[in-house]
Amino acid sequence: QALSAAHVSDDKWSLAWALLLLGLVLIQESNFIEAESTLEKSKALFQEVDDEWGYTSSVLFLALKAYIQDDQATSLTLHEAGLVKSRQLGDKYFEIIACRFIGILQVKQGDLTLGIATLQEALILAQQLDSKYELYAILWDIAQGTQQAGQLDVAIRLYWSAKIMAE
């Protein structure tokens, strides 16, 4: 209905938002081909109407889609682009999200030191915003990285810290 209303009123900004949200729903439904097409249209419209925040949202949703599909190279590139835009906009929450996924991907690709450092950066940002879910998730991600690095005692403490936060 939002798409129809935006088309009828020829409101590009509303159309971009409707496409963005539809793209997220399509990702959740694992309809990745349609999700990508929809999000690319959204991204182009946001660029056309000069909405940097909407554009960044589109980039990060495309990054999420690539992550879910295990396209690590694309996801990393898009998350890095989203991080740059988030910092330009001063959007700390998106900065946390981008840093977190960049760190996860760096760990997955075997760069444990850099990945854990990036996750620690995300953790500091999450502490600044007091974002409980992100604090929990990032602690869990750091635990996985330290486990891979063979630091089992540290990993166990981090897993327990994350578990306590989740309760």
CSV table of C-alpha atoms in Angstrom, one decimal:
chain,number,residue,atom,x,y,z
A,1,GLN,CA,0.0,0.0,0.0
A,2,ALA,CA,2.9,2.4,0.8
A,3,LEU,CA,4.4,1.7,-2.6
A,4,SER,CA,1.1,2.4,-4.3
A,5,ALA,CA,0.5,5.6,-2.4
A,6,ALA,CA,4.1,6.8,-3.2
A,7,HIS,CA,3.6,6.0,-6.9
A,8,VAL,CA,0.3,7.8,-7.1
A,9,SER,CA,1.6,10.9,-5.4
A,10,ASP,CA,4.9,10.7,-7.3
A,11,ASP,CA,6.7,11.1,-4.0
A,12,LYS,CA,10.3,9.7,-4.6
A,13,TRP,CA,11.3,10.0,-0.9
A,14,SER,CA,8.3,8.0,0.3
A,15,LEU,CA,8.9,5.5,-2.5
A,16,ALA,CA,12.5,5.1,-1.4
A,17,TRP,CA,11.4,4.4,2.2
A,18,ALA,CA,8.7,1.9,1.1
A,19,LEU,CA,11.3,0.1,-1.1
A,20,LEU,CA,13.8,0.1,1.7
A,21,LEU,CA,11.3,-1.6,4.1
A,22,LEU,CA,10.1,-4.0,1.5
A,23,GLY,CA,13.8,-4.9,0.8
A,24,LEU,CA,14.2,-5.7,4.5
A,25,VAL,CA,11.1,-7.9,4.5
A,26,LEU,CA,12.3,-9.7,1.4
A,27,ILE,CA,15.7,-10.4,3.1
A,28,GLN,CA,13.8,-11.9,6.1
A,29,GLU,CA,11.8,-14.0,3.6
A,30,SER,CA,15.1,-15.2,2.0
A,31,ASN,CA,14.0,-13.7,-1.3
A,32,PHE,CA,17.5,-12.4,-2.0
A,33,ILE,CA,17.1,-11.6,-5.7
A,34,GLU,CA,14.1,-9.4,-5.2
A,35,ALA,CA,15.6,-7.9,-2.1
A,36,GLU,CA,18.7,-6.8,-3.9
A,37,SER,CA,16.7,-5.3,-6.8
A,38,THR,CA,14.4,-3.5,-4.4
A,39,LEU,CA,17.2,-2.2,-2.2
A,40,GLU,CA,19.2,-1.0,-5.2
A,41,LYS,CA,16.1,1.0,-6.4
A,42,SER,CA,15.8,2.4,-2.9
A,43,LYS,CA,19.4,3.4,-2.8
A,44,ALA,CA,19.2,5.2,-6.2
A,45,LEU,CA,16.1,7.1,-5.1
A,46,PHE,CA,17.6,8.1,-1.8
A,47,GLN,CA,20.6,9.4,-3.8
A,48,GLU,CA,18.3,11.2,-6.1
A,49,VAL,CA,16.4,13.0,-3.3
A,50,ASP,CA,19.7,13.6,-1.4
A,51,ASP,CA,18.8,11.6,1.7
A,52,GLU,CA,22.2,10.4,3.0
A,53,TRP,CA,20.7,8.6,6.0
A,54,GLY,CA,18.3,6.6,3.7
A,55,TYR,CA,21.1,5.9,1.3
A,56,THR,CA,23.3,4.6,4.1
A,57,SER,CA,20.4,2.4,5.3
A,58,SER,CA,20.1,0.9,1.9
A,59,VAL,CA,23.8,0.2,1.7
A,60,LEU,CA,23.7,-1.5,5.2
A,61,PHE,CA,20.7,-3.6,4.3
A,62,LEU,CA,22.5,-4.7,1.1
A,63,ALA,CA,25.5,-5.6,3.3
A,64,LEU,CA,23.2,-7.6,5.5
A,65,LYS,CA,21.8,-9.5,2.6
A,66,ALA,CA,25.3,-10.3,1.4
A,67,TYR,CA,26.3,-11.4,4.9
A,68,ILE,CA,23.3,-13.7,5.2
A,69,GLN,CA,24.2,-15.2,1.8
A,70,ASP,CA,27.8,-15.7,3.0
A,71,ASP,CA,29.1,-13.4,0.3
A,72,GLN,CA,31.8,-12.2,2.7
A,73,ALA,CA,33.7,-10.0,0.2
A,74,THR,CA,30.6,-8.0,-0.9
A,75,SER,CA,29.4,-7.8,2.7
A,76,LEU,CA,32.7,-6.5,3.9
A,77,THR,CA,32.9,-3.9,1.1
A,78,LEU,CA,29.4,-2.7,1.7
A,79,HIS,CA,29.8,-2.6,5.5
A,80,GLU,CA,33.0,-0.5,5.1
A,81,ALA,CA,31.1,1.9,2.8
A,82,GLY,CA,28.3,2.0,5.4
A,83,LEU,CA,30.8,2.7,8.2
A,84,VAL,CA,32.3,5.7,6.3
A,85,LYS,CA,28.8,7.1,5.6
A,86,SER,CA,27.7,6.5,9.2
A,87,ARG,CA,30.7,8.4,10.5
A,88,GLN,CA,30.0,11.3,8.1
A,89,LEU,CA,26.4,11.5,9.4
A,90,GLY,CA,27.4,11.1,13.0
A,91,ASP,CA,25.1,8.1,13.3
A,92,LYS,CA,26.6,6.1,16.2
A,93,TYR,CA,24.1,3.2,16.0
A,94,PHE,CA,24.8,2.5,12.4
A,95,GLU,CA,28.5,2.9,13.2
A,96,ILE,CA,28.2,0.1,15.8
A,97,ILE,CA,26.4,-2.1,13.3
A,98,ALA,CA,28.9,-1.6,10.6
A,99,CYS,CA,31.9,-2.1,12.9
A,100,ARG,CA,30.4,-5.2,14.4
A,101,PHE,CA,29.9,-6.9,11.0
A,102,ILE,CA,33.3,-5.8,9.7
A,103,GLY,CA,34.9,-7.3,12.8
A,104,ILE,CA,32.9,-10.5,12.4
A,105,LEU,CA,33.9,-10.8,8.8
A,106,GLN,CA,37.6,-10.0,9.6
A,107,VAL,CA,37.5,-12.9,12.1
A,108,LYS,CA,35.8,-15.2,9.6
A,109,GLN,CA,38.5,-14.4,7.1
A,110,GLY,CA,41.2,-15.3,9.6
A,111,ASP,CA,42.4,-11.8,10.5
A,112,LEU,CA,41.7,-12.4,14.2
A,113,THR,CA,43.8,-9.5,15.6
A,114,LEU,CA,42.2,-6.9,13.4
A,115,GLY,CA,38.7,-8.5,13.7
A,116,ILE,CA,38.8,-8.5,17.5
A,117,ALA,CA,40.1,-4.9,17.5
A,118,THR,CA,37.3,-3.8,15.3
A,119,LEU,CA,34.8,-5.6,17.5
A,120,GLN,CA,36.3,-3.9,20.5
A,121,GLU,CA,35.8,-0.6,18.8
A,122,ALA,CA,32.1,-1.5,18.3
A,123,LEU,CA,31.9,-2.5,21.9
A,124,ILE,CA,33.1,0.9,23.0
A,125,LEU,CA,30.6,2.6,20.8
A,126,ALA,CA,27.8,0.3,22.1
A,127,GLN,CA,28.8,1.2,25.7
A,128,GLN,CA,28.6,4.9,24.8
A,129,LEU,CA,25.0,4.5,23.5
A,130,ASP,CA,24.2,2.0,26.3
A,131,SER,CA,22.8,-0.4,23.7
A,132,LYS,CA,22.2,-3.5,25.7
A,133,TYR,CA,21.5,-5.9,22.7
A,134,GLU,CA,24.6,-4.7,20.9
A,135,LEU,CA,26.8,-5.0,24.0
A,136,TYR,CA,25.6,-8.6,24.4
A,137,ALA,CA,26.0,-9.5,20.7
A,138,ILE,CA,29.5,-7.9,20.4
A,139,LEU,CA,30.7,-9.6,23.6
A,140,TRP,CA,29.6,-12.9,22.1
A,141,ASP,CA,31.3,-12.1,18.8
A,142,ILE,CA,34.5,-11.2,20.6
A,143,ALA,CA,34.3,-14.4,22.5
A,144,GLN,CA,34.1,-16.3,19.2
A,145,GLY,CA,37.1,-14.5,17.9
A,146,THR,CA,39.2,-15.1,21.1
A,147,GLN,CA,38.1,-18.8,21.0
A,148,GLN,CA,39.4,-19.1,17.4
A,149,ALA,CA,42.6,-17.4,18.5
A,150,GLY,CA,43.1,-20.1,21.1
A,151,GLN,CA,42.5,-17.8,24.1
A,152,LEU,CA,40.0,-20.2,25.7
A,153,ASP,CA,40.1,-18.7,29.2
A,154,VAL,CA,39.3,-15.3,27.8
A,155,ALA,CA,36.6,-16.7,25.5
A,156,ILE,CA,34.9,-18.5,28.4
A,157,ARG,CA,34.8,-15.3,30.5
A,158,LEU,CA,33.4,-13.3,27.5
A,159,TYR,CA,30.7,-16.0,26.8
A,160,TRP,CA,29.6,-15.9,30.5
A,161,SER,CA,29.6,-12.1,30.4
A,162,ALA,CA,27.4,-12.1,27.3
A,163,LYS,CA,25.1,-14.8,28.9
A,164,ILE,CA,24.7,-12.7,32.0
A,165,MET,CA,23.8,-9.6,30.0
A,166,ALA,CA,21.2,-11.6,28.1
A,167,GLU,CA,19.4,-12.6,31.3
